[in-house]
Structure formats: structure tokens, C-alpha cells
Short mmCIF file of C-alpha atoms in Angstrom, two decimals:
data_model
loop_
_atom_site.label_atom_id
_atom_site.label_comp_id
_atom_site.label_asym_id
_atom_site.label_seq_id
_atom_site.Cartn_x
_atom_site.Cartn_y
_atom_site.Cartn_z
CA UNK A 1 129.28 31.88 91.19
CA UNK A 2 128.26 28.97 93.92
CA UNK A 3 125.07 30.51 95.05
CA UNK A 4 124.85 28.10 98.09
CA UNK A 5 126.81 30.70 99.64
CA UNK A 6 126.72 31.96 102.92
CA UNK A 7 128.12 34.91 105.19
CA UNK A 8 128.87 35.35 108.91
CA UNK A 9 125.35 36.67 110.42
CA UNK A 10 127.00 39.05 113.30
CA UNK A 11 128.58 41.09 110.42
CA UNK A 12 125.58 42.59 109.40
CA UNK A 13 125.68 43.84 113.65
CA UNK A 14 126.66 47.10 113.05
CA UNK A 15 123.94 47.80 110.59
CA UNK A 16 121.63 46.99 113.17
CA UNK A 17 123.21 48.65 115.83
CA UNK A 18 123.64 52.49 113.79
CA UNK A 19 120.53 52.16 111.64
CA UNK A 20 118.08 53.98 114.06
CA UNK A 21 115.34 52.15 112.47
CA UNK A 22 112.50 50.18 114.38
CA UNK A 23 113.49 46.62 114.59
CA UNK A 24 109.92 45.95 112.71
CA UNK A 25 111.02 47.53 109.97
CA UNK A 26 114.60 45.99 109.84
CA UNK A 27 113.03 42.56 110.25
CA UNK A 28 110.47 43.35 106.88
CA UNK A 29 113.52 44.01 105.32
CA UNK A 30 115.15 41.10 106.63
CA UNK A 31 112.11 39.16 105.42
CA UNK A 32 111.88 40.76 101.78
CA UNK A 33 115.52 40.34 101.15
CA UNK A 34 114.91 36.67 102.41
CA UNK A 35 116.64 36.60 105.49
CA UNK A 36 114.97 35.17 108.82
CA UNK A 37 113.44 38.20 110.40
CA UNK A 38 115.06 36.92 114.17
CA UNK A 39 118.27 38.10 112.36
CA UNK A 40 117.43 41.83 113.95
CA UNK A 41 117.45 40.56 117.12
CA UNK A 42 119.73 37.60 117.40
CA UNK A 43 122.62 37.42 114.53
CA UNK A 44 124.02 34.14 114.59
CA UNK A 45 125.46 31.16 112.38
CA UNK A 46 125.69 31.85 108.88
CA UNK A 47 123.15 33.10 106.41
CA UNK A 48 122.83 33.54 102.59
CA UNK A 49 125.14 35.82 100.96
CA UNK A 50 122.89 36.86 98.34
CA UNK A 51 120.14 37.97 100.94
CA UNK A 52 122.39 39.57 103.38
CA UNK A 53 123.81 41.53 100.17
CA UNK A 54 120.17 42.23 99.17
CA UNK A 55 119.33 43.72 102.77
CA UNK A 56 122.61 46.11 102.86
CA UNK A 57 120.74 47.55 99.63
CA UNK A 58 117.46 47.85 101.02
CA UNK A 59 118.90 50.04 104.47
CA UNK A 60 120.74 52.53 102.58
CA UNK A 61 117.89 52.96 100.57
CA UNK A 62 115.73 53.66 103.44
CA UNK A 63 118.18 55.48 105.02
CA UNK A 64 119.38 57.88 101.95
CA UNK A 65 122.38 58.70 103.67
CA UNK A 66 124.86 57.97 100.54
CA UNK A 67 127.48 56.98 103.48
CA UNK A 68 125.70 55.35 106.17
CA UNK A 69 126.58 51.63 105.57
CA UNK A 70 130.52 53.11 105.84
CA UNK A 71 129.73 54.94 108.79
CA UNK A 72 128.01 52.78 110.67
CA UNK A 73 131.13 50.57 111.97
CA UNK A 74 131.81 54.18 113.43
CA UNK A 75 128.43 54.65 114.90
CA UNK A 76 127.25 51.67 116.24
CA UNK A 77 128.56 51.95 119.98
CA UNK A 78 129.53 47.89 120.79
CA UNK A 79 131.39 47.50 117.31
CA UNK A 80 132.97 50.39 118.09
CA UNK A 81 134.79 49.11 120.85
CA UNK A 82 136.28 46.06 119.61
CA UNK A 83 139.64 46.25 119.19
CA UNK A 84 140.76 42.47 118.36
CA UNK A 85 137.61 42.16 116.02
CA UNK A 86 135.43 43.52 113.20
CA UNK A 87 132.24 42.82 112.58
CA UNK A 88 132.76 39.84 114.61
CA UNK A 89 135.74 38.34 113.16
CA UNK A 90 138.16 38.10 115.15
CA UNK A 91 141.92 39.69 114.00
CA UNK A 92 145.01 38.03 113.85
CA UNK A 93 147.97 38.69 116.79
CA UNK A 94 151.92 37.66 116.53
CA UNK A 95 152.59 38.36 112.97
CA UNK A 96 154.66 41.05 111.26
CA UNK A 97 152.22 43.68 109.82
CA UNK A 98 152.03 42.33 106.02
CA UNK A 99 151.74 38.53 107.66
CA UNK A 100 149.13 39.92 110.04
CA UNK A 101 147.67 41.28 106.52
CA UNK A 102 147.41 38.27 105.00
CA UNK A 103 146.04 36.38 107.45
CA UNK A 104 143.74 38.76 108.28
CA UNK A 105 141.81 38.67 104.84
CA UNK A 106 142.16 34.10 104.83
CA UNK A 107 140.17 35.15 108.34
CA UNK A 108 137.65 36.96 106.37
CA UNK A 109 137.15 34.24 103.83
CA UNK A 110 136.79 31.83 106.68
CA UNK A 111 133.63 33.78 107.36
CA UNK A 112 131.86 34.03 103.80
CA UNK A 113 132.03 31.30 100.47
CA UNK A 114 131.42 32.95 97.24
CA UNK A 115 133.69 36.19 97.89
CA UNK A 116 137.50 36.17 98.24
CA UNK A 117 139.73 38.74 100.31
CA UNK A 118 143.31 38.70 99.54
CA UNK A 119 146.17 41.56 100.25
CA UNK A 120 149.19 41.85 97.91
CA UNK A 121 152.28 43.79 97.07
CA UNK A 122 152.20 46.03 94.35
CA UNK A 123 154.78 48.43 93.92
CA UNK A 124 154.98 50.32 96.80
CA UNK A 125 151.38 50.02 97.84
CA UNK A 126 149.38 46.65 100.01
CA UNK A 127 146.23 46.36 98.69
CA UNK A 128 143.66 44.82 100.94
CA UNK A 129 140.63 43.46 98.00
CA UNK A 130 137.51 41.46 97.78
CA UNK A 131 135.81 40.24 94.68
CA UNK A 132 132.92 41.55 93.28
CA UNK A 133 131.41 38.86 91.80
CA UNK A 134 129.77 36.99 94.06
CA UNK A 135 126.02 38.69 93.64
CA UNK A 136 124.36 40.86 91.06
CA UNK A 137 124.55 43.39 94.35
CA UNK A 138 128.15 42.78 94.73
CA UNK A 139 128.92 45.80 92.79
CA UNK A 140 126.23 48.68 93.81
CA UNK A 141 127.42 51.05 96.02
CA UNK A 142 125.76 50.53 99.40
CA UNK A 143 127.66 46.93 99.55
CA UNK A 144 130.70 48.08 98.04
CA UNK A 145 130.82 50.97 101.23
CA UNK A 146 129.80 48.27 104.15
CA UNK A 147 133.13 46.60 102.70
CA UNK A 148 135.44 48.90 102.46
CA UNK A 149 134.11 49.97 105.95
CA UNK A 150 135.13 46.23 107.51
CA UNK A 151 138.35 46.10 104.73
CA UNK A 152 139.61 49.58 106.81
CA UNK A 153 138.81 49.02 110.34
CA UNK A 154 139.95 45.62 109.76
CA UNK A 155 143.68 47.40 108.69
CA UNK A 156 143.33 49.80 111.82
CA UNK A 157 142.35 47.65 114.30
CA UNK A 158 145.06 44.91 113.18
CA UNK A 159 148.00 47.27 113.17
CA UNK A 160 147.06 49.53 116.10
CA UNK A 161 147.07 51.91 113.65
CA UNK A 162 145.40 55.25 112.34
CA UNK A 163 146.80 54.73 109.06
CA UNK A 164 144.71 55.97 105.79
CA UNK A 165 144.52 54.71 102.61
CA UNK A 166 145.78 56.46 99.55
CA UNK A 167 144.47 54.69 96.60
CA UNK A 168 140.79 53.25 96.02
CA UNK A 169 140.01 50.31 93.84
CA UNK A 170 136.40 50.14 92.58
CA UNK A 171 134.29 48.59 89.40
CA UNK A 172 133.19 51.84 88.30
CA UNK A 173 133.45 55.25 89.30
CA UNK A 174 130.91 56.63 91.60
CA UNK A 175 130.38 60.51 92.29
CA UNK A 176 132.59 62.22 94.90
CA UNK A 177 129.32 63.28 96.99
CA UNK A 178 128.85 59.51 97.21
CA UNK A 179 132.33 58.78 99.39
CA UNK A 180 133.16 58.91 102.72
CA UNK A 181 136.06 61.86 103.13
CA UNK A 182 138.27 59.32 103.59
CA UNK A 183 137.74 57.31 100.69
CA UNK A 184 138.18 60.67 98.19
CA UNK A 185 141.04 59.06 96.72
CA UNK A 186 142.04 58.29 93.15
CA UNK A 187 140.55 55.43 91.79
CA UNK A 188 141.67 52.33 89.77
CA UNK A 189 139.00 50.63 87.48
CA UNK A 190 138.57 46.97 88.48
CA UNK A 191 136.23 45.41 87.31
CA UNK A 192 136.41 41.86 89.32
CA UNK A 193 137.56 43.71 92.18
CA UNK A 194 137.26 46.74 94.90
CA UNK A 195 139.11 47.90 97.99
CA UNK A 196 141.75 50.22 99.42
CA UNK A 197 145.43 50.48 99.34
CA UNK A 198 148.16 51.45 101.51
CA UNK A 199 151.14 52.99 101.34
CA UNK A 200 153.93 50.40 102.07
CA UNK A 201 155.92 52.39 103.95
CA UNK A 202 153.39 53.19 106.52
CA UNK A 203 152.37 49.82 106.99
CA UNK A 204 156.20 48.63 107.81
CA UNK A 205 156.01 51.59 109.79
CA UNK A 206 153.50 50.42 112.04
CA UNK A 207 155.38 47.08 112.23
CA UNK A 208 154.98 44.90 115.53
CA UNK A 209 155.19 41.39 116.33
CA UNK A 210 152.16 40.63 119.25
CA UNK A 211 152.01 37.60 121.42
CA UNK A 212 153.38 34.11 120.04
CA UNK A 213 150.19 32.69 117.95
CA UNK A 214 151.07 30.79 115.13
CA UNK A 215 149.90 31.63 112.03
CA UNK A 216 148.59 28.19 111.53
CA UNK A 217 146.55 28.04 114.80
CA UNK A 218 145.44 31.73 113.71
CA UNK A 219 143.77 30.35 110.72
CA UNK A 220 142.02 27.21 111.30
CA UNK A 221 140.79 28.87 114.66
CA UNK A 222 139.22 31.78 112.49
CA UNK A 223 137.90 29.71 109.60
CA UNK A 224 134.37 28.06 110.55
CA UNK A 225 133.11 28.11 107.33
CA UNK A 226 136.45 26.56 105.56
CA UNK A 227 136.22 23.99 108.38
CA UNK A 228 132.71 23.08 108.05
CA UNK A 229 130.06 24.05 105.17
CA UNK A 230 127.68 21.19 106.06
CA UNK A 231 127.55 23.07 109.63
CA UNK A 232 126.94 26.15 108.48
CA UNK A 233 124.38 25.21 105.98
CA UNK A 234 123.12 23.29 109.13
CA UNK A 235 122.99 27.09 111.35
CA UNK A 236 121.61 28.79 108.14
CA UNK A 237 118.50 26.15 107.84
CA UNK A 238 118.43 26.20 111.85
CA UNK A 239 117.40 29.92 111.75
CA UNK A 240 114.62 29.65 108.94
CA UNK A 241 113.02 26.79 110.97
CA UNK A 242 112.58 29.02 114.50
CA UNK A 243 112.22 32.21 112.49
CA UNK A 244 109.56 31.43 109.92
CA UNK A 245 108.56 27.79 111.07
CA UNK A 246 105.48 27.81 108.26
CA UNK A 247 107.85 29.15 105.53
CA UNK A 248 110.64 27.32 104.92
CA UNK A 249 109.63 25.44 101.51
CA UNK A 250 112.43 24.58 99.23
CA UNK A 251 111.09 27.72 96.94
CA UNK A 252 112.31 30.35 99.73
CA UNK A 253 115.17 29.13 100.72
CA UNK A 254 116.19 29.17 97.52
CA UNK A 255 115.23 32.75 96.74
CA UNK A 256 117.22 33.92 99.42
CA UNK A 257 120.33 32.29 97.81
CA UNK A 258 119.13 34.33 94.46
CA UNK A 259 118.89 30.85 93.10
CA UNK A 260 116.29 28.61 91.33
CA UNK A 261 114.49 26.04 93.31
CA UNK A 262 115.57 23.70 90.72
CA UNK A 263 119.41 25.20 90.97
CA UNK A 264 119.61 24.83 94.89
CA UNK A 265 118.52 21.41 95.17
CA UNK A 266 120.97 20.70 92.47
CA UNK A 267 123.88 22.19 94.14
CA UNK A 268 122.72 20.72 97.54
CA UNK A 269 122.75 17.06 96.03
CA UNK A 270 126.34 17.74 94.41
CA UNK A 271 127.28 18.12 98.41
CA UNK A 272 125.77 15.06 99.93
CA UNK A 273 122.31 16.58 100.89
CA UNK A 274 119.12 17.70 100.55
CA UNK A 275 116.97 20.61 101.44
CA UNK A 276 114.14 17.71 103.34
CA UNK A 277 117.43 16.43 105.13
CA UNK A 278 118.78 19.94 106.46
CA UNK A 279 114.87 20.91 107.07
CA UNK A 280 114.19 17.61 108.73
CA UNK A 281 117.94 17.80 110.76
CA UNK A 282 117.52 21.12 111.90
CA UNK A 283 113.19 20.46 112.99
CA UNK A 284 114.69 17.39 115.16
CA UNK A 285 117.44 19.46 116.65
CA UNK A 286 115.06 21.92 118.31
CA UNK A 287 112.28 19.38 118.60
CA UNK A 288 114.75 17.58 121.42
CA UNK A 289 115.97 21.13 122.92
CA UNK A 290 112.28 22.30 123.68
CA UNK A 291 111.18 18.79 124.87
CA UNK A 292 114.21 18.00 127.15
CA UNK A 293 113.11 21.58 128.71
CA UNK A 294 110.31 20.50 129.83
CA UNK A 295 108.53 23.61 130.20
CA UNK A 296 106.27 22.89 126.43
CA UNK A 297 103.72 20.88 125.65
CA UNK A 298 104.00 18.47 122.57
CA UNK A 299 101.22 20.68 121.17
CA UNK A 300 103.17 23.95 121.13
CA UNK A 301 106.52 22.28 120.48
CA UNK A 302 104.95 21.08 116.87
CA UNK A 303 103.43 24.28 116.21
CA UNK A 304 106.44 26.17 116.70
CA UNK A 305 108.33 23.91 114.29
CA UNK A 306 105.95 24.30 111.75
CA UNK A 307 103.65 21.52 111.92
CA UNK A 308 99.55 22.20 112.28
CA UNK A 309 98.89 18.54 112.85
CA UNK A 310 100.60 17.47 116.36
CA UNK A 311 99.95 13.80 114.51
CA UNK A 312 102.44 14.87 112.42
CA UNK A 313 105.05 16.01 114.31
CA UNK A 314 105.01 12.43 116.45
CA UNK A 315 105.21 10.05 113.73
CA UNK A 316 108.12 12.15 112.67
CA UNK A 317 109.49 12.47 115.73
CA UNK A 318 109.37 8.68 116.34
CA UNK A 319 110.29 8.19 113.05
CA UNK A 320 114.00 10.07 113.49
CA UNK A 321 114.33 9.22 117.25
CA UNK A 322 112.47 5.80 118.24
CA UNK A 323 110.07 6.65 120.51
CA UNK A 324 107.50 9.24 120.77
CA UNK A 325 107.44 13.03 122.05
CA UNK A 326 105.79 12.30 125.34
CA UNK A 327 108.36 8.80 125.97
CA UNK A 328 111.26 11.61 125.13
CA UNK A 329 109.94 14.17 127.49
CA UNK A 330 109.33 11.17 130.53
CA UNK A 331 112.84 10.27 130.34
CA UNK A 332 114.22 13.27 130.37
CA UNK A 333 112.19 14.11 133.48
CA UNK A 334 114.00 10.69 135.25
CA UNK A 335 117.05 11.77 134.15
CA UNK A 336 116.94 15.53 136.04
#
């Protein structure tokens, strides 16, 4: 169990989208949980798994609706009419259907560390599963449902196909009034792993081969956080700093990776960094976005990245970049 890990921020969309909840209260969840409370509003980049898993808990207890994390891929209206996504993934085209299987769950792992999809062959079933061990929510029902929710319209929306599961995997047995109709199914005991099963004969069935994309092209395309976890740690920092500008100490960062302080500076070191490097990266980022824009003053720009001194915020500034906030500003002006 990493705990620097991270998930794609648009699949928590649908939650959003069904939950019927003011956005204030969403974004105090957001906020408890540990996620940046913009998330409501704008999900993008990559945030911490542990959080997001956290959150997913908090909704459904709000909500008391024992399935309305599975239903609401259903409900919300915009993921409900993607047909070459889910959740914002995009789904693999020009394979065979167990090929398009496969690839389809590497696609998912391309989009979260810390949990692995897979699908495999056994006996006459596919099984399409995700590990459960990733958080110490990993394995309570309201994330276990959001999954099997992506893990199924994932399946559908892949093969162009209605087709059901017929067996349910799970790490303990939950009460019938708990499952979507759907998902009343007999269940395997797993305790490393959940998700749903499909008869073999209906996947081959629903067999097609669509367009020409190479399965290589498919992959690396689809995988931004195989490709890049210094980026997406980047986009996850990025968010805390416009978010919560005055609270993004070492301390709760951390928390929202379920780790210790101690832990996450640990594990940030073993990967060539440092939380003041990836809080310092992500202030100078924006600080040069909102100054080339001309339309904010050096005061505001420091306030909004979390400095109360504007001192402060110049002799970092010309610290990073060479020159100060107002020399920036003047030569961007020239420039337009």
C-alpha cells in the first residue's frame, strides 16, 4: 500500500452530477475527506485516492440510499451519454471483445496508482476485478458499488452491449436489500478482490472488431498516470494551492493521502521530491498565469496563492524567476 496514490478527479463526476445535494455541502465533504473543495465544481488532474475513497463514503451516508453510488452512472444526465467513455476514461476501439477487455481495465489503471483492474479467463466466465486493498475504505460498501458501477458500464459501453453479469465477486457478503437488482447474483468470497463476471459465451457473442487502433497506441494514449506520476502529483498539489491557498501545510496534504506527515515526505523523497518543491512548483505556475493576465494586482495575486505578506511573495517570486512581479507583468505587457 503506496499511499502517495492518486485517482482520476472527473471520475468522481457522476457523483456530483446525481447527488442532488447543494454544492456547499458536497464541497464540506470534499473538504473533510481532504479533497480541495473546487473539486465540486471543476474535477480535474488527479487527486488522492484515499480522500476521494473517503468522500464516496461520506455521500452515501448522507444520501442513505443503500444504491445510490451504483445508480448514479445511470442518473447523472452527461455521464449518461457517453458512449466511448466512463467516468471519463476513455474505452478502447479495434480489438476483439476479450482484447478490448483487457485493455480496457490497463486503461483504468492508467487512471489510478494503488488499485489494479485486470480481466481474466476462468472457466467459462471473464471476470472484470479490482483490488481491494488500496484504502481501509476499499472494502465498505458504498466504494465497492461506485466500482462495480464504472467495472459494468465500462463492459456495456465497450461491447455495445446490454449484457449482464452472472456472478459477483466481493470481500464479504453484504445483505440482498443492499444490491442493485442487477448485482443479486451469487457471490464468491475474495478477500483481495471484488467485481463482476460474465458469461463467456455472451461476451464472444457480442464480438466486433471497431476501427484500426492499435492496441499499443490504445494504451499509452489512455495511461496519464503510468506515463507521468511527477505530473500528476504536480495537478494534485496544483488544486490544493487555488483551492485552499492558506491550507496546504505538509500535515494536510498528507491526511488526505491517509498518511503520516512523516510517511509522505518519506515516500515523496524516495521519488525525487519534496512537498516545499511541488508547493513551491505549483505557487510559481499560477503566480506567472495570473500575472501574464494582466488583469491582477501583485497584491491579490499573493493573496490568492497563499501569502499575507506581498514582501513575501516577491522575494520568492524573484527568487524562482529573476526578476520581480511588477518587471514580469511590464514585459508581458510589451510583449501583447
Amino acid at each position: 500500500m503506496n499511499r502517495l496514490d492518486l485517482v482520476y478527479a472527473p471520475a468522481l463526476s457522476p457523483v456530483f452530477g446525481a447527488a442532488a445535494l447543494p454544492n456547499s455541502l458536497l464541497e464540506r465533504f470534499a473538504e473533510k475527506a481532504g479533497l480541495p473543495g473546487s473539486i465540486v465544481d471543476d474535477p480535474k488532474g488527479f487527486v488522492p485516492l484515499y480522500a476521494t475513497e473517503l468522500f464516496l463514503d461520506l455521500v452515501q451516508r448522507e444520501r442513505g440510499q443503500d444504491t445510490f453510488l451504483f445508480d448514479s452512472l445511470s442518473m447523472d444526465p452527461s455521464e449518461r451519454s457517453q458512449a466511448q467513455s466512463v467516468v471519463g476514461v476513455p474505452l478502447p476501439e479495434g480489438f476483439t471483445s476479450k482484447e478490448a477487455l483487457e485493455v480496457m481495465t490497463q486503461t483504468f489503471n492508467g487512471h489510478v496508482t494503488g488499485a489494479r483492474f485486470s480481466s481474466e479467463i476462468q472457466g467459462g466466465r471473464i471476470w472484470v476485478l479490482r483490488t481491494t486493498a488500496a484504502t481501509e475504505w476499499s472494502d465498505v460498501w458504498s466504494v465497492l458499488q461506485y466500482n462495480l458501477s464504472i467495472m459494468l458500464a465500462g463492459v456495456r459501453r465497450t461491447l455495445k452491449s446490454e449484457i449482464r453479469p452472472v456472478c459477483l465477486r466481493l470481500p464479504a457478503r453484504f445483505s440482498s436489500e443492499h444490491l442493485p437488482e442487477i448485482l443479486d447474483l451469487p457471490v464468491e468470497l475474495d478477500a483481495g478482490h471484488f467485481g463482476l463476471a460474465f458469461d463467456l459465451c455472451d461476451v464472444i457473442h457480442a464480438d466486433r472488431m471497431l476501427g484500426q487502433t492499435s492496441a499499443s497506441k490504445a494504451v499509452t494514449v489512455a495511461n496519464p498516470l503510468t506515463n507521468n506520476l511527477m505530473a500528476a502529483l504536480s495537478e494534485c498539489m496544483n488544486e490544493f494551492v487555488m483551492s485552499s491557498p492558506y491550507s496546504c501545510s505538509a500535515d494536510r496534504v498528507a491526511n488526505a493521502f491517509g498518511l503520516s506527515t512523516r510517511s509522505y515526505r518519506r515516500k515523496l523523497a524516495a521519488i525525487g521530491t519534496s512537498h516545499a518543491q511541488l508547493l513551491s512548483n505549483a505557487r510559481l505556475k499560477n503566480a506567472c498565469r495570473m500575472l501574464a493576465g494582466q488583469s491582477q494586482s501583485i497584491t491579490q495575486v499573493a493573496y490568492e496563492l497563499g501569502y499575507g505578506n506581498p514582501g513575501d511573495f516577491t522575494r520568492f517570486f524573484k527568487g524562482r524567476i529573476g526578476c520581480t512581479p511588477i518587471q514580469y507583468k511590464q514585459m508581458h505587457t510589451k510583449a501583447l
